[in-house]
GROMACS .gro file of C-alpha atoms in nm:
model
  226
    1MET     CA    1   1.057   3.996   0.673
    2ASP     CA    2   0.980   4.030   1.010
    3MET     CA    3   1.141   3.809   1.283
    4ARG     CA    4   0.798   3.616   1.299
    5THR     CA    5   0.785   3.522   0.933
    6GLU     CA    6   1.178   3.423   0.961
    7TRP     CA    7   1.105   3.218   1.274
    8ARG     CA    8   0.855   3.049   1.076
    9THR     CA    9   1.051   2.994   0.744
   10LYS     CA   10   1.314   2.844   0.924
   11ARG     CA   11   1.092   2.574   1.127
   12ALA     CA   12   0.909   2.467   0.848
   13ASP     CA   13   1.056   2.129   0.734
   14PRO     CA   14   1.073   2.059   0.364
   15LEU     CA   15   0.971   1.671   0.361
   16LEU     CA   16   0.605   1.796   0.526
   17ARG     CA   17   0.468   1.904   0.212
   18PRO     CA   18   0.575   1.579   0.009
   19ALA     CA   19   0.471   1.371   0.337
   20ALA     CA   20   0.136   1.562   0.290
   21LEU     CA   21   0.101   1.484  -0.033
   22LEU     CA   22   0.139   1.108   0.004
   23ALA     CA   23  -0.124   1.113   0.231
   24VAL     CA   24  -0.357   1.317   0.062
   25ALA     CA   25  -0.318   1.059  -0.259
   26VAL     CA   26  -0.324   0.737  -0.055
   27GLY     CA   27  -0.626   0.907   0.135
   28CYS     CA   28  -0.813   0.920  -0.236
   29ILE     CA   29  -0.734   0.523  -0.277
   30GLY     CA   30  -0.902   0.477   0.062
   31ILE     CA   31  -1.224   0.649  -0.034
   32ALA     CA   32  -1.232   0.376  -0.350
   33TYR     CA   33  -1.164   0.084  -0.076
   34GLY     CA   34  -1.394   0.176   0.123
   35ALA     CA   35  -1.670   0.185  -0.104
   36GLN     CA   36  -1.555  -0.120  -0.269
   37THR     CA   37  -1.554  -0.281   0.101
   38VAL     CA   38  -1.920  -0.223   0.118
   39ALA     CA   39  -1.996  -0.292  -0.237
   40GLY     CA   40  -1.849  -0.660  -0.177
   41GLY     CA   41  -2.114  -0.737   0.126
   42LEU     CA   42  -1.886  -0.617   0.401
   43PRO     CA   43  -1.994  -0.427   0.684
   44TRP     CA   44  -1.951  -0.015   0.658
   45TRP     CA   45  -1.697  -0.035   0.982
   46PHE     CA   46  -1.460  -0.311   0.838
   47ALA     CA   47  -1.221  -0.094   0.575
   48PRO     CA   48  -1.146   0.191   0.827
   49LEU     CA   49  -1.109  -0.034   1.153
   50LEU     CA   50  -0.858  -0.280   0.871
   51GLY     CA   51  -0.710  -0.001   0.759
   52THR     CA   52  -0.604   0.141   1.139
   53LEU     CA   53  -0.496  -0.200   1.263
   54VAL     CA   54  -0.312  -0.365   0.931
   55LEU     CA   55  -0.204  -0.013   0.775
   56ALA     CA   56  -0.101  -0.234   0.442
   57GLY     CA   57  -0.307  -0.075   0.154
   58SER     CA   58  -0.263  -0.342  -0.098
   59ALA     CA   59  -0.260  -0.626   0.127
   60GLU     CA   60  -0.597  -0.507   0.234
   61MET     CA   61  -0.747  -0.444  -0.122
   62LEU     CA   62  -0.669  -0.767  -0.235
   63PHE     CA   63  -0.828  -0.958   0.095
   64VAL     CA   64  -1.153  -0.760   0.060
   65GLY     CA   65  -1.103  -0.794  -0.354
   66LEU     CA   66  -1.074  -1.185  -0.320
   67ILE     CA   67  -1.357  -1.211  -0.046
   68ALA     CA   68  -1.610  -0.977  -0.287
   69ALA     CA   69  -1.563  -1.227  -0.555
   70GLY     CA   70  -1.653  -1.545  -0.390
   71GLY     CA   71  -1.316  -1.628  -0.221
   72THR     CA   72  -1.277  -1.823   0.118
   73PRO     CA   73  -1.134  -1.601   0.441
   74VAL     CA   74  -0.873  -1.822   0.462
   75VAL     CA   75  -0.770  -1.779   0.080
   76ALA     CA   76  -0.802  -1.411   0.081
   77PHE     CA   77  -0.584  -1.397   0.434
   78ALA     CA   78  -0.324  -1.622   0.274
   79ALA     CA   79  -0.305  -1.388  -0.059
   80ALA     CA   80  -0.261  -1.111   0.183
   81ALA     CA   81  -0.016  -1.253   0.401
   82LEU     CA   82   0.215  -1.314   0.095
   83VAL     CA   83   0.139  -0.943  -0.020
   84ASN     CA   84   0.301  -0.816   0.276
   85ALA     CA   85   0.600  -1.048   0.276
   86ARG     CA   86   0.747  -0.783   0.098
   87HIS     CA   87   0.753  -0.557   0.462
   88LEU     CA   88   1.031  -0.817   0.541
   89ALA     CA   89   1.287  -0.616   0.271
   90TYR     CA   90   1.090  -0.321   0.426
   91GLY     CA   91   1.178  -0.409   0.766
   92LEU     CA   92   1.568  -0.444   0.678
   93ALA     CA   93   1.568  -0.088   0.470
   94ALA     CA   94   1.377   0.082   0.760
   95ALA     CA   95   1.585  -0.032   1.041
   96PRO     CA   96   1.822   0.308   1.031
   97TYR     CA   97   1.514   0.527   1.077
   98VAL     CA   98   1.287   0.365   1.322
   99GLY     CA   99   1.486   0.485   1.618
  100SER     CA  100   1.499   0.357   1.974
  101GLY     CA  101   1.270   0.316   2.273
  102ALA     CA  102   0.852   0.362   2.266
  103ALA     CA  103   0.894   0.591   1.950
  104ARG     CA  104   1.037   0.293   1.781
  105LEU     CA  105   0.715   0.078   1.784
  106LEU     CA  106   0.494   0.356   1.647
  107ARG     CA  107   0.766   0.354   1.360
  108ILE     CA  108   0.742   0.021   1.323
  109HIS     CA  109   0.382   0.071   1.244
  110LEU     CA  110   0.444   0.338   1.006
  111VAL     CA  111   0.663   0.127   0.752
  112ASN     CA  112   0.483   0.100   0.431
  113ASP     CA  113   0.577   0.124   0.088
  114GLU     CA  114   0.549   0.528   0.077
  115SER     CA  115   0.727   0.615   0.420
  116ILE     CA  116   0.987   0.381   0.334
  117ALA     CA  117   1.026   0.527   0.007
  118LEU     CA  118   1.062   0.885   0.131
  119ALA     CA  119   1.295   0.804   0.397
  120LEU     CA  120   1.526   0.619   0.145
  121ALA     CA  121   1.516   0.941  -0.065
  122GLN     CA  122   1.664   1.128   0.177
  123PRO     CA  123   2.064   1.216   0.197
  124ASP     CA  124   2.099   1.101   0.558
  125VAL     CA  125   1.965   0.902   0.848
  126GLU     CA  126   1.797   1.188   1.068
  127SER     CA  127   1.589   1.362   0.765
  128GLY     CA  128   1.530   0.996   0.650
  129ARG     CA  129   1.340   0.909   1.017
  130ARG     CA  130   1.109   1.258   0.986
  131GLY     CA  131   1.053   1.162   0.625
  132MET     CA  132   0.939   0.790   0.726
  133THR     CA  133   0.769   0.930   1.054
  134TYR     CA  134   0.564   1.211   0.846
  135ALA     CA  135   0.477   1.007   0.542
  136GLY     CA  136   0.345   0.723   0.782
  137ALA     CA  137   0.173   0.934   1.032
  138GLY     CA  138  -0.008   1.114   0.752
  139ILE     CA  139  -0.112   0.781   0.625
  140MET     CA  140  -0.230   0.636   0.913
  141LEU     CA  141  -0.474   0.911   0.953
  142ALA     CA  142  -0.573   0.979   0.565
  143TRP     CA  143  -0.598   0.602   0.482
  144PRO     CA  144  -0.893   0.475   0.740
  145LEU     CA  145  -1.069   0.801   0.729
  146GLY     CA  146  -1.061   0.758   0.336
  147ALA     CA  147  -1.189   0.430   0.383
  148ALA     CA  148  -1.481   0.549   0.636
  149ALA     CA  149  -1.558   0.825   0.378
  150GLY     CA  150  -1.610   0.553   0.106
  151ALA     CA  151  -1.799   0.360   0.303
  152ALA     CA  152  -2.004   0.582   0.380
  153VAL     CA  153  -2.072   0.685  -0.016
  154GLY     CA  154  -2.104   0.332  -0.107
  155SER     CA  155  -2.352   0.284   0.151
  156VAL     CA  156  -2.566   0.498  -0.037
  157ILE     CA  157  -2.490   0.507  -0.359
  158ALA     CA  158  -2.340   0.206  -0.558
  159PRO     CA  159  -1.987   0.269  -0.666
  160ALA     CA  160  -2.040   0.152  -0.989
  161ALA     CA  161  -2.255   0.482  -1.062
  162LEU     CA  162  -1.965   0.709  -0.965
  163GLY     CA  163  -1.712   0.519  -1.149
  164LEU     CA  164  -1.512   0.405  -0.797
  165ASP     CA  165  -1.521   0.041  -0.898
  166ALA     CA  166  -1.293   0.115  -1.172
  167VAL     CA  167  -1.040   0.275  -0.943
  168PHE     CA  168  -0.920  -0.012  -0.775
  169PRO     CA  169  -0.772  -0.169  -1.129
  170ALA     CA  170  -0.670   0.167  -1.235
  171VAL     CA  171  -0.444   0.226  -0.928
  172LEU     CA  172  -0.320  -0.113  -0.968
  173LEU     CA  173  -0.228  -0.076  -1.354
  174ALA     CA  174  -0.058   0.260  -1.283
  175LEU     CA  175   0.121   0.081  -1.010
  176LEU     CA  176   0.223  -0.204  -1.236
  177VAL     CA  177   0.327   0.034  -1.586
  178PRO     CA  178   0.642   0.179  -1.465
  179ALA     CA  179   0.779  -0.177  -1.352
  180LEU     CA  180   0.696  -0.309  -1.695
  181ARG     CA  181   0.994  -0.144  -1.881
  182GLU     CA  182   1.208  -0.434  -1.739
  183LYS     CA  183   1.184  -0.743  -1.978
  184SER     CA  184   1.180  -1.009  -1.651
  185THR     CA  185   0.862  -0.837  -1.511
  186ARG     CA  186   0.701  -0.837  -1.839
  187THR     CA  187   0.780  -1.192  -1.878
  188MET     CA  188   0.657  -1.250  -1.485
  189LEU     CA  189   0.358  -1.098  -1.574
  190LEU     CA  190   0.272  -1.290  -1.893
  191LEU     CA  191   0.331  -1.601  -1.703
  192ALA     CA  192   0.126  -1.529  -1.418
  193ILE     CA  193  -0.155  -1.430  -1.687
  194LEU     CA  194  -0.124  -1.749  -1.835
  195PHE     CA  195  -0.122  -1.944  -1.489
  196ALA     CA  196  -0.445  -1.754  -1.343
  197LEU     CA  197  -0.649  -1.785  -1.704
  198VAL     CA  198  -0.592  -2.185  -1.687
  199ALA     CA  199  -0.692  -2.214  -1.324
  200VAL     CA  200  -1.005  -1.985  -1.373
  201PRO     CA  201  -1.214  -2.244  -1.494
  202TRP     CA  202  -1.177  -2.507  -1.248
  203ALA     CA  203  -1.008  -2.350  -0.931
  204PRO     CA  204  -1.225  -2.198  -0.611
  205ALA     CA  205  -1.319  -1.818  -0.649
  206GLY     CA  206  -1.007  -1.622  -0.564
  207LEU     CA  207  -0.787  -1.906  -0.601
  208ALA     CA  208  -0.637  -1.785  -0.926
  209PRO     CA  209  -0.451  -1.484  -0.851
  210ILE     CA  210  -0.276  -1.698  -0.562
  211LEU     CA  211  -0.194  -1.960  -0.853
  212ALA     CA  212  -0.079  -1.675  -1.041
  213LEU     CA  213   0.206  -1.612  -0.807
  214LEU     CA  214   0.365  -1.916  -0.893
  215ALA     CA  215   0.511  -1.728  -1.186
  216VAL     CA  216   0.805  -1.625  -0.941
  217PRO     CA  217   0.896  -1.979  -0.880
  218ALA     CA  218   0.906  -2.095  -1.207
  219LEU     CA  219   1.084  -1.795  -1.345
  220ARG     CA  220   1.370  -1.860  -1.098
  221LEU     CA  221   1.399  -2.218  -1.195
  222PHE     CA  222   1.482  -2.093  -1.557
  223GLY     CA  223   1.738  -1.847  -1.391
  224VAL     CA  224   1.521  -1.549  -1.441
  225ARG     CA  225   1.503  -1.288  -1.165
  226PRO     CA  226   1.172  -1.106  -1.120
   0.00000   0.00000   0.00000
């Protein structure tokens, strides 16, 4: 091994690889997000713009999904804001990793599910800060770029023709399945489904998923922690 190769080996940060893999995965989901956005009647630029400014995939997908289903923007915004409320807890977890000064403001924007997960998996604050920065920066690029690519494809080819309309439910199901190992989670899901089914016949379009969230406080009343 010559000195140049040895220098490169020493300089390569092992956290770059998992951060890059997370970015690629999020970018693939962004393609489906962009395609579904234009399929729902929204302009092609909406998904990448929202992806850049908000950078919160699940909230964005819920917002767009409710709008596409005929829900009002007010209801869609309220639902997305409720989903994003989890960032209050993320913010507490991210506090040691955001640093200080101008870089702190940028890292705050990079706080999301994936970047915090990579940060918390590290043995110390410094490596956690690098992991959060790498993952967050990669996602900040991959998510809106994937959304723009999906919007371009969806503007020409119907998402259903490529099976992209099935990606949203598949991704959400994949995220949900591991949590179903917990009995309390299964109970909450079944109760939420029941609430949604009861609401569908009379509630305005897009409101049933919001009412399904009442399963959380309902379970708390009976002493079950979701």
